[in-house]
mmCIF file of C-alpha atoms in Angstrom:
data_model
loop_
_atom_site.group_PDB
_atom_site.id
_atom_site.type_symbol
_atom_site.label_atom_id
_atom_site.label_comp_id
_atom_site.label_asym_id
_atom_site.label_seq_id
_atom_site.Cartn_x
_atom_site.Cartn_y
_atom_site.Cartn_z
ATOM 1 C CA MET H 1 -0.078 0.069 0.036
ATOM 2 C CA LYS H 2 3.061 2.344 0.419
ATOM 3 C CA LYS H 3 3.778 2.374 -3.085
ATOM 4 C CA ILE H 4 0.466 3.055 -4.016
ATOM 5 C CA ILE H 5 0.133 5.997 -1.547
ATOM 6 C CA LEU H 6 3.478 7.420 -2.758
ATOM 7 C CA ARG H 7 2.168 7.310 -6.200
ATOM 8 C CA LEU H 8 -1.046 8.871 -5.602
ATOM 9 C CA ILE H 9 0.601 11.619 -3.635
ATOM 10 C CA ILE H 10 2.803 12.626 -6.615
ATOM 11 C CA ILE H 11 -0.524 12.205 -8.891
ATOM 12 C CA GLY H 12 -2.236 14.798 -6.310
ATOM 13 C CA LEU H 13 0.695 17.216 -6.247
ATOM 14 C CA ILE H 14 0.395 17.148 -10.040
ATOM 15 C CA ILE H 15 -3.591 17.322 -10.635
ATOM 16 C CA GLY H 16 -4.643 18.680 -7.155
ATOM 17 C CA SER H 17 -6.252 17.644 -3.941
ATOM 18 C CA THR H 18 -9.538 16.390 -5.794
ATOM 19 C CA ALA H 19 -7.624 13.071 -6.610
ATOM 20 C CA ILE H 20 -6.775 12.790 -2.982
ATOM 21 C CA ALA H 21 -10.165 13.059 -1.850
ATOM 22 C CA LEU H 22 -11.314 10.375 -4.557
ATOM 23 C CA VAL H 23 -8.695 8.206 -3.273
ATOM 24 C CA LEU H 24 -9.151 8.562 0.558
ATOM 25 C CA LEU H 25 -12.854 9.193 0.967
ATOM 26 C CA PRO H 26 -15.324 6.429 1.384
ATOM 27 C CA ASN H 27 -16.800 4.708 -1.707
ATOM 28 C CA VAL H 28 -18.597 2.072 -0.072
ATOM 29 C CA LYS H 29 -21.755 2.978 1.770
ATOM 30 C CA SER H 30 -22.273 2.042 5.448
ATOM 31 C CA GLY H 31 -24.977 0.407 6.946
ATOM 32 C CA ASN H 32 -25.879 -1.505 3.732
ATOM 33 C CA LYS H 33 -25.530 -5.382 3.985
ATOM 34 C CA THR H 34 -21.930 -6.358 2.854
ATOM 35 C CA GLU H 35 -21.495 -7.039 -0.700
ATOM 36 C CA TYR H 36 -18.914 -9.107 -2.654
ATOM 37 C CA LEU H 37 -17.390 -8.336 -5.848
ATOM 38 C CA LEU H 38 -16.454 -11.762 -7.736
ATOM 39 C CA ILE H 39 -13.841 -11.544 -10.393
ATOM 40 C CA HIS H 40 -13.601 -14.635 -12.567
ATOM 41 C CA LYS H 41 -10.341 -15.945 -13.960
ATOM 42 C CA GLY H 42 -9.349 -14.080 -17.142
ATOM 43 C CA ALA H 43 -12.025 -11.208 -16.357
ATOM 44 C CA SER H 44 -11.509 -8.100 -18.243
ATOM 45 C CA TYR H 45 -11.421 -4.523 -16.408
ATOM 46 C CA THR H 46 -14.468 -3.873 -18.420
ATOM 47 C CA GLU H 47 -16.161 -6.845 -16.632
ATOM 48 C CA VAL H 48 -14.948 -5.482 -13.180
ATOM 49 C CA ILE H 49 -16.343 -2.183 -13.774
ATOM 50 C CA ASP H 50 -19.571 -3.739 -14.975
ATOM 51 C CA SER H 51 -20.033 -5.655 -11.665
ATOM 52 C CA LEU H 52 -19.336 -2.737 -9.576
ATOM 53 C CA GLN H 53 -22.027 -0.958 -11.393
ATOM 54 C CA ASN H 54 -24.462 -3.653 -10.314
ATOM 55 C CA LYS H 55 -23.636 -3.450 -6.444
ATOM 56 C CA SER H 56 -25.916 -0.972 -4.585
ATOM 57 C CA SER H 57 -23.235 -0.150 -2.016
ATOM 58 C CA VAL H 58 -20.539 1.341 -4.376
ATOM 59 C CA ILE H 59 -21.220 4.938 -4.268
ATOM 60 C CA SER H 60 -19.284 6.152 -7.038
ATOM 61 C CA VAL H 61 -17.632 3.844 -9.848
ATOM 62 C CA THR H 62 -16.407 6.689 -11.764
ATOM 63 C CA SER H 63 -13.954 7.828 -9.103
ATOM 64 C CA PHE H 64 -13.116 4.142 -8.707
ATOM 65 C CA ASN H 65 -12.535 4.049 -12.344
ATOM 66 C CA ILE H 66 -10.551 7.193 -12.363
ATOM 67 C CA ILE H 67 -8.113 6.104 -9.487
ATOM 68 C CA SER H 68 -7.634 2.600 -10.739
ATOM 69 C CA ARG H 69 -6.481 3.704 -14.251
ATOM 70 C CA LEU H 70 -3.846 6.085 -12.579
ATOM 71 C CA ILE H 71 -2.454 3.399 -10.898
ATOM 72 C CA GLY H 72 -2.587 0.857 -13.553
ATOM 73 C CA TYR H 73 -5.011 -1.481 -12.167
ATOM 74 C CA PRO H 74 -6.576 -2.481 -15.219
ATOM 75 C CA LYS H 75 -3.479 -4.458 -16.291
ATOM 76 C CA LYS H 76 -3.206 -6.033 -12.727
ATOM 77 C CA ILE H 77 -6.504 -7.768 -12.341
ATOM 78 C CA LYS H 78 -6.484 -10.925 -10.052
ATOM 79 C CA GLU H 79 -9.437 -13.287 -9.769
ATOM 80 C CA GLY H 80 -11.065 -13.711 -6.450
ATOM 81 C CA ARG H 81 -13.963 -12.600 -4.165
ATOM 82 C CA TYR H 82 -13.493 -9.311 -2.575
ATOM 83 C CA GLU H 83 -15.280 -7.628 0.339
ATOM 84 C CA LEU H 84 -17.124 -4.364 -0.390
ATOM 85 C CA LYS H 85 -17.309 -3.374 3.460
ATOM 86 C CA GLY H 86 -18.954 -0.088 4.555
ATOM 87 C CA GLY H 87 -16.813 2.799 4.523
ATOM 88 C CA MET H 88 -14.116 1.551 2.277
ATOM 89 C CA SER H 89 -12.071 3.734 0.298
ATOM 90 C CA ASN H 90 -11.026 3.357 -3.151
ATOM 91 C CA LEU H 91 -7.617 3.156 -1.677
ATOM 92 C CA LYS H 92 -8.416 0.065 0.542
ATOM 93 C CA LEU H 93 -10.357 -1.505 -2.223
ATOM 94 C CA LEU H 94 -7.494 -1.253 -4.649
ATOM 95 C CA ASN H 95 -5.069 -2.348 -2.604
ATOM 96 C CA ASN H 96 -7.070 -5.719 -1.715
ATOM 97 C CA LEU H 97 -7.626 -5.998 -5.439
ATOM 98 C CA LEU H 98 -4.154 -5.560 -6.324
ATOM 99 C CA LYS H 99 -2.686 -7.791 -3.619
ATOM 100 C CA GLY H 100 -5.268 -10.791 -4.238
ATOM 101 C CA ARG H 101 -6.579 -9.985 -0.637
ATOM 102 C CA GLN H 102 -9.895 -12.188 -0.993
ATOM 103 C CA LYS H 103 -12.625 -12.538 1.965
ATOM 104 C CA PRO H 104 -12.863 -16.337 2.431
ATOM 105 C CA ALA H 105 -16.606 -17.778 1.485
ATOM 106 C CA ARG H 106 -18.427 -19.721 4.077
ATOM 107 C CA VAL H 107 -19.674 -22.724 2.139
ATOM 108 C CA THR H 108 -22.586 -24.720 3.304
ATOM 109 C CA PHE H 109 -24.074 -27.958 1.883
ATOM 110 C CA ASN H 110 -26.797 -30.297 3.337
ATOM 111 C CA ASN H 111 -29.848 -31.994 2.464
ATOM 112 C CA ILE H 112 -28.481 -33.363 -0.993
ATOM 113 C CA ARG H 113 -29.292 -36.718 -2.560
ATOM 114 C CA THR H 114 -27.405 -36.689 -6.039
ATOM 115 C CA LYS H 115 -23.557 -35.890 -6.999
ATOM 116 C CA GLU H 116 -25.257 -33.838 -9.585
ATOM 117 C CA LEU H 117 -27.115 -31.555 -7.119
ATOM 118 C CA LEU H 118 -24.027 -31.589 -4.923
ATOM 119 C CA CYS H 119 -21.961 -30.229 -7.520
ATOM 120 C CA GLN H 120 -24.414 -27.601 -8.542
ATOM 121 C CA ARG H 121 -24.851 -26.463 -4.954
ATOM 122 C CA LEU H 122 -21.054 -25.909 -4.588
ATOM 123 C CA SER H 123 -20.644 -24.215 -7.900
ATOM 124 C CA GLN H 124 -23.107 -21.489 -6.842
ATOM 125 C CA GLN H 125 -20.797 -20.643 -4.049
ATOM 126 C CA LEU H 126 -17.412 -21.317 -5.388
ATOM 127 C CA MET H 127 -15.898 -20.135 -8.829
ATOM 128 C CA PHE H 128 -15.318 -23.853 -10.268
ATOM 129 C CA ASP H 129 -18.071 -24.862 -12.902
ATOM 130 C CA SER H 130 -20.211 -27.928 -11.631
ATOM 131 C CA LEU H 131 -19.114 -29.953 -14.570
ATOM 132 C CA GLU H 132 -15.570 -29.616 -13.249
ATOM 133 C CA LEU H 133 -16.265 -31.222 -9.837
ATOM 134 C CA HIS H 134 -18.716 -33.932 -11.230
ATOM 135 C CA LYS H 135 -15.790 -35.006 -13.643
ATOM 136 C CA LEU H 136 -13.566 -35.122 -10.704
ATOM 137 C CA LEU H 137 -15.995 -37.106 -8.766
ATOM 138 C CA SER H 138 -16.466 -39.646 -11.403
ATOM 139 C CA ASP H 139 -12.886 -40.007 -12.566
ATOM 140 C CA ASN H 140 -11.853 -43.634 -10.869
ATOM 141 C CA ASP H 141 -8.203 -43.401 -11.927
ATOM 142 C CA PHE H 142 -8.219 -39.896 -9.921
ATOM 143 C CA LEU H 143 -10.185 -41.397 -7.249
ATOM 144 C CA LYS H 144 -8.244 -44.609 -6.874
ATOM 145 C CA GLU H 145 -5.582 -42.751 -5.114
ATOM 146 C CA TYR H 146 -8.002 -41.760 -2.322
ATOM 147 C CA GLY H 147 -9.296 -45.541 -1.928
ATOM 148 C CA LEU H 148 -12.648 -44.129 -3.508
ATOM 149 C CA ASN H 149 -14.542 -44.635 -6.682
ATOM 150 C CA SER H 150 -17.280 -43.036 -8.746
ATOM 151 C CA GLU H 151 -19.983 -44.694 -6.743
ATOM 152 C CA ASN H 152 -18.935 -43.585 -3.465
ATOM 153 C CA SER H 153 -16.975 -40.463 -3.857
ATOM 154 C CA VAL H 154 -19.355 -38.318 -2.381
ATOM 155 C CA THR H 155 -18.960 -40.040 0.988
ATOM 156 C CA VAL H 156 -15.975 -37.435 1.645
ATOM 157 C CA PHE H 157 -18.358 -34.648 1.686
ATOM 158 C CA ILE H 158 -19.483 -34.207 5.355
ATOM 159 C CA PRO H 159 -22.552 -31.652 5.412
ATOM 160 C CA ASN H 160 -21.229 -28.682 7.615
ATOM 161 C CA THR H 161 -20.055 -25.335 7.085
ATOM 162 C CA TYR H 162 -16.664 -24.687 5.714
ATOM 163 C CA GLU H 163 -14.413 -21.654 4.669
ATOM 164 C CA PHE H 164 -12.749 -21.556 1.331
ATOM 165 C CA PHE H 165 -11.330 -18.999 -0.817
ATOM 166 C CA TRP H 166 -13.911 -18.518 -3.521
ATOM 167 C CA ASN H 167 -11.376 -19.114 -6.544
ATOM 168 C CA ILE H 168 -10.159 -22.455 -5.311
ATOM 169 C CA SER H 169 -9.688 -25.049 -8.097
ATOM 170 C CA ALA H 170 -12.067 -28.303 -8.059
ATOM 171 C CA THR H 171 -9.113 -30.464 -7.322
ATOM 172 C CA LYS H 172 -7.769 -28.221 -4.377
ATOM 173 C CA PHE H 173 -11.344 -28.341 -3.179
ATOM 174 C CA PHE H 174 -11.721 -32.243 -3.260
ATOM 175 C CA GLU H 175 -8.351 -32.560 -1.511
ATOM 176 C CA ARG H 176 -9.605 -30.167 1.542
ATOM 177 C CA MET H 177 -12.727 -32.047 1.738
ATOM 178 C CA TYR H 178 -10.772 -35.265 1.798
ATOM 179 C CA ARG H 179 -8.638 -33.771 4.885
ATOM 180 C CA GLU H 180 -12.133 -32.813 6.461
ATOM 181 C CA TYR H 181 -13.452 -36.474 6.059
ATOM 182 C CA GLN H 182 -10.234 -37.857 7.451
ATOM 183 C CA ALA H 183 -10.617 -35.478 10.412
ATOM 184 C CA PHE H 184 -14.142 -36.318 10.851
ATOM 185 C CA TRP H 185 -13.191 -40.283 11.279
ATOM 186 C CA THR H 186 -11.728 -39.905 14.635
ATOM 187 C CA ALA H 187 -10.373 -43.070 16.527
ATOM 188 C CA THR H 188 -13.729 -43.346 18.514
ATOM 189 C CA ARG H 189 -15.699 -43.464 15.065
ATOM 190 C CA MET H 190 -13.273 -45.786 13.579
ATOM 191 C CA GLU H 191 -13.479 -48.107 16.458
ATOM 192 C CA LYS H 192 -17.090 -48.313 16.480
ATOM 193 C CA ALA H 193 -17.260 -49.018 12.781
ATOM 194 C CA TYR H 194 -14.634 -51.829 13.330
ATOM 195 C CA MET H 195 -16.655 -53.331 15.848
ATOM 196 C CA LEU H 196 -19.640 -53.381 13.168
ATOM 197 C CA LYS H 197 -17.318 -54.958 10.843
ATOM 198 C CA LEU H 198 -18.060 -52.008 8.241
ATOM 199 C CA SER H 199 -15.697 -49.372 6.726
ATOM 200 C CA PRO H 200 -16.432 -45.556 6.979
ATOM 201 C CA LEU H 201 -17.507 -45.798 3.423
ATOM 202 C CA GLU H 202 -20.075 -48.598 4.287
ATOM 203 C CA ILE H 203 -21.077 -46.638 7.333
ATOM 204 C CA SER H 204 -21.882 -43.621 5.087
ATOM 205 C CA THR H 205 -23.628 -45.772 2.804
ATOM 206 C CA LEU H 206 -26.148 -47.205 5.451
ATOM 207 C CA ALA H 207 -26.394 -43.891 7.030
ATOM 208 C CA SER H 208 -27.739 -42.588 3.698
ATOM 209 C CA ILE H 209 -30.583 -45.080 3.761
ATOM 210 C CA VAL H 210 -31.476 -44.541 7.247
ATOM 211 C CA GLU H 211 -31.401 -40.732 6.613
ATOM 212 C CA GLU H 212 -33.854 -41.405 3.431
ATOM 213 C CA GLU H 213 -36.294 -43.658 5.565
ATOM 214 C CA SER H 214 -37.082 -41.251 8.478
ATOM 215 C CA ASN H 215 -36.605 -37.543 9.202
ATOM 216 C CA MET H 216 -37.432 -38.109 12.875
ATOM 217 C CA GLU H 217 -33.818 -38.143 14.697
ATOM 218 C CA SER H 218 -35.225 -40.100 17.496
ATOM 219 C CA GLU H 219 -35.835 -43.237 15.711
ATOM 220 C CA LYS H 220 -32.771 -43.287 13.425
ATOM 221 C CA PRO H 221 -30.800 -45.395 15.622
ATOM 222 C CA THR H 222 -33.575 -47.700 16.043
ATOM 223 C CA ILE H 223 -33.733 -48.089 12.075
ATOM 224 C CA ALA H 224 -29.984 -48.376 11.946
ATOM 225 C CA GLY H 225 -30.148 -51.525 14.367
ATOM 226 C CA LEU H 226 -32.895 -53.016 11.956
ATOM 227 C CA TYR H 227 -30.616 -52.744 8.997
ATOM 228 C CA ILE H 228 -27.722 -54.181 11.017
ATOM 229 C CA ASN H 229 -29.731 -56.964 12.120
ATOM 230 C CA ARG H 230 -30.387 -57.513 8.330
ATOM 231 C CA LEU H 231 -26.875 -57.688 7.246
ATOM 232 C CA LYS H 232 -25.758 -59.786 10.089
ATOM 233 C CA THR H 233 -28.393 -62.385 9.232
ATOM 234 C CA GLY H 234 -27.685 -62.296 5.719
ATOM 235 C CA MET H 235 -31.229 -60.836 4.877
ATOM 236 C CA PRO H 236 -31.671 -58.305 2.099
ATOM 237 C CA LEU H 237 -31.922 -54.844 3.312
ATOM 238 C CA GLN H 238 -35.301 -54.368 1.350
ATOM 239 C CA ALA H 239 -34.840 -50.424 1.449
ATOM 240 C CA ASP H 240 -37.520 -48.716 -0.655
ATOM 241 C CA PRO H 241 -35.347 -45.607 -0.683
ATOM 242 C CA THR H 242 -32.646 -47.508 -2.951
ATOM 243 C CA ILE H 243 -35.298 -48.377 -5.540
ATOM 244 C CA LYS H 244 -36.169 -44.923 -5.762
ATOM 245 C CA PHE H 245 -32.565 -43.799 -6.041
ATOM 246 C CA ALA H 246 -32.075 -46.526 -8.709
ATOM 247 C CA LEU H 247 -34.824 -45.017 -10.758
ATOM 248 C CA ASN H 248 -33.673 -41.794 -10.129
ATOM 249 C CA ASP H 249 -37.135 -40.812 -8.995
ATOM 250 C CA PHE H 250 -37.590 -39.349 -5.475
ATOM 251 C CA ASN H 251 -41.396 -38.671 -5.900
ATOM 252 C CA ILE H 252 -42.381 -42.246 -5.673
ATOM 253 C CA LYS H 253 -44.652 -42.434 -2.625
ATOM 254 C CA ARG H 254 -45.119 -46.235 -2.655
ATOM 255 C CA VAL H 255 -42.738 -48.810 -4.279
ATOM 256 C CA PHE H 256 -44.669 -51.683 -5.875
ATOM 257 C CA PHE H 257 -43.259 -54.711 -7.769
ATOM 258 C CA LYS H 258 -43.503 -53.034 -10.981
ATOM 259 C CA HIS H 259 -40.581 -50.306 -9.565
ATOM 260 C CA ILE H 260 -38.421 -53.455 -8.301
ATOM 261 C CA GLU H 261 -38.747 -55.562 -11.625
ATOM 262 C CA ALA H 262 -37.802 -52.249 -13.365
ATOM 263 C CA THR H 263 -34.624 -52.047 -11.300
ATOM 264 C CA LYS H 264 -33.716 -55.882 -11.321
ATOM 265 C CA ASN H 265 -30.473 -55.317 -12.647
ATOM 266 C CA SER H 266 -29.131 -52.217 -10.642
ATOM 267 C CA PRO H 267 -26.731 -52.915 -8.127
ATOM 268 C CA TYR H 268 -29.077 -50.445 -5.933
ATOM 269 C CA ASN H 269 -31.908 -52.921 -5.557
ATOM 270 C CA THR H 270 -31.620 -54.180 -2.068
ATOM 271 C CA TYR H 271 -34.425 -56.277 -2.616
ATOM 272 C CA LEU H 272 -33.017 -58.784 -5.106
ATOM 273 C CA LYS H 273 -29.319 -58.080 -3.958
ATOM 274 C CA LYS H 274 -27.766 -58.741 -0.641
ATOM 275 C CA GLY H 275 -25.723 -56.687 1.464
ATOM 276 C CA LEU H 276 -25.083 -52.839 0.994
ATOM 277 C CA PRO H 277 -25.637 -50.968 -2.317
ATOM 278 C CA PRO H 278 -22.173 -49.718 -3.773
ATOM 279 C CA GLY H 279 -22.489 -46.354 -2.705
ATOM 280 C CA PRO H 280 -24.545 -43.902 -0.537
ATOM 281 C CA ILE H 281 -28.048 -42.636 -2.042
ATOM 282 C CA ARG H 282 -27.623 -39.401 -0.463
ATOM 283 C CA ILE H 283 -25.195 -37.388 1.465
ATOM 284 C CA PRO H 284 -25.838 -38.290 4.855
ATOM 285 C CA THR H 285 -25.661 -35.787 7.890
ATOM 286 C CA ILE H 286 -23.252 -35.924 10.628
ATOM 287 C CA LYS H 287 -26.218 -36.878 13.249
ATOM 288 C CA SER H 288 -27.360 -39.897 10.536
ATOM 289 C CA ILE H 289 -23.671 -41.461 10.369
ATOM 290 C CA ASP H 290 -23.448 -41.280 14.525
ATOM 291 C CA ALA H 291 -27.002 -42.551 14.713
ATOM 292 C CA VAL H 292 -25.708 -45.651 12.555
ATOM 293 C CA LEU H 293 -22.365 -45.990 14.765
ATOM 294 C CA ASN H 294 -24.685 -45.667 17.895
ATOM 295 C CA TYR H 295 -27.140 -47.918 16.874
ATOM 296 C CA GLU H 296 -29.923 -49.320 18.907
ATOM 297 C CA SER H 297 -29.510 -53.016 19.761
ATOM 298 C CA HIS H 298 -32.972 -54.769 19.551
ATOM 299 C CA PRO H 299 -34.334 -57.804 17.954
ATOM 300 C CA TYR H 300 -36.370 -55.998 15.153
ATOM 301 C CA LEU H 301 -36.256 -57.043 11.402
ATOM 302 C CA PHE H 302 -39.294 -55.465 10.021
ATOM 303 C CA MET H 303 -40.628 -51.900 9.998
ATOM 304 C CA CYS H 304 -43.539 -50.027 8.396
ATOM 305 C CA ALA H 305 -44.648 -46.566 7.925
ATOM 306 C CA LYS H 306 -47.415 -45.915 10.544
ATOM 307 C CA GLY H 307 -50.721 -46.613 8.949
ATOM 308 C CA ASN H 308 -52.680 -44.250 10.940
ATOM 309 C CA GLY H 309 -51.485 -40.910 9.494
ATOM 310 C CA GLY H 310 -48.993 -40.693 12.165
ATOM 311 C CA CYS H 311 -45.185 -40.127 11.957
ATOM 312 C CA GLY H 312 -42.680 -42.842 12.416
ATOM 313 C CA HIS H 313 -42.657 -46.347 11.886
ATOM 314 C CA ASP H 314 -43.839 -49.632 13.534
ATOM 315 C CA PHE H 315 -41.127 -52.029 14.308
ATOM 316 C CA THR H 316 -41.493 -55.563 14.701
ATOM 317 C CA LYS H 317 -39.650 -58.993 15.039
ATOM 318 C CA THR H 318 -41.718 -61.341 13.052
ATOM 319 C CA PHE H 319 -43.058 -61.323 9.234
ATOM 320 C CA ASN H 320 -46.553 -62.200 10.348
ATOM 321 C CA GLU H 321 -46.683 -59.183 12.889
ATOM 322 C CA HIS H 322 -45.095 -56.937 10.148
ATOM 323 C CA ILE H 323 -48.000 -58.230 7.595
ATOM 324 C CA LYS H 324 -50.430 -56.772 9.828
ATOM 325 C CA ASN H 325 -48.722 -53.527 10.279
ATOM 326 C CA ALA H 326 -48.275 -53.424 6.302
ATOM 327 C CA ASN H 327 -51.698 -54.349 5.639
ATOM 328 C CA ARG H 328 -52.964 -51.772 8.015
ATOM 329 C CA TYR H 329 -50.619 -49.150 5.938
ATOM 330 C CA ARG H 330 -52.032 -50.169 2.492
ATOM 331 C CA LYS H 331 -55.511 -49.670 3.364
ATOM 332 C CA GLN H 332 -54.678 -46.289 4.693
ATOM 333 C CA MET H 333 -52.833 -45.422 1.851
ATOM 334 C CA ASP H 334 -55.497 -46.536 -0.730
ATOM 335 C CA LYS H 335 -58.217 -44.801 1.120
ATOM 336 C CA LEU H 336 -56.052 -41.568 0.572
ATOM 337 C CA GLY H 337 -55.463 -42.255 -3.089
ATOM 338 C CA VAL H 338 -51.662 -42.382 -2.536
ATOM 339 C CA GLN H 339 -50.123 -44.383 -5.475
#
């Protein structure tokens, strides 16, 4: 900044005090919601000016234009996400722009089912294109180095809020998320997974099914225990959400035989194929992962959504008990016209 100030002082001595005022006086309104100037890779100076003109907090784009040209900024543009803080002068803003001093972006993602939606959500918050990340998460040669593949690569994304520089590359972003994933799997969590004879990837896959089955946190450990019982006895999981995932149709209210038949060749058909599917059917939350790791130990093998219009499920030990609940649920759905 010292070099900029010295240069501007010399310019001020030449053209007068007006230039100094343009430099030092606030050019960002105070009291407004903080805005950010996003400069994409390869952006032209004209594009930077156009972006500033669309910011309601900037007082005078003309004064910024005058000063930036005087100090040669148009030839020194750096990509990034720059804060337009209330009371900021042209001098402060240009100093940040010239030095590439970005304001980190707080990136949040949750409630995401598919890889495509994940990439779209992240590309809305960071500079890289959604296709860049999607290609990376589908590249088995790249993923092999991390012990992953295209089916389970999304497991490294633990839903939370993180800080990133906006112009981070898709590759660097993945590397950071992988480190976060490793940090998440503490010795305690790893020990619990080991006791279940499941890998962290398998835990996440099971957690994704549990999460799709219920939005009631209180019954997730019970559902997790039920599926663990099925895995231990060699019984197919028979999880309806996996059929919806295989069909890529999450609007299905009831799974019928026609849906099972249509997905008979899919590795996600848990009615016809024993064990866990090859990857998660959504990105599970931390609570859902921990619900599996801290599952409820019980004898239940069957569950059915309550047929009385209530929330949650009825859990049973025997198939005969389950059939009673299933018939009650079926009649309720038929009465309501739910297909």
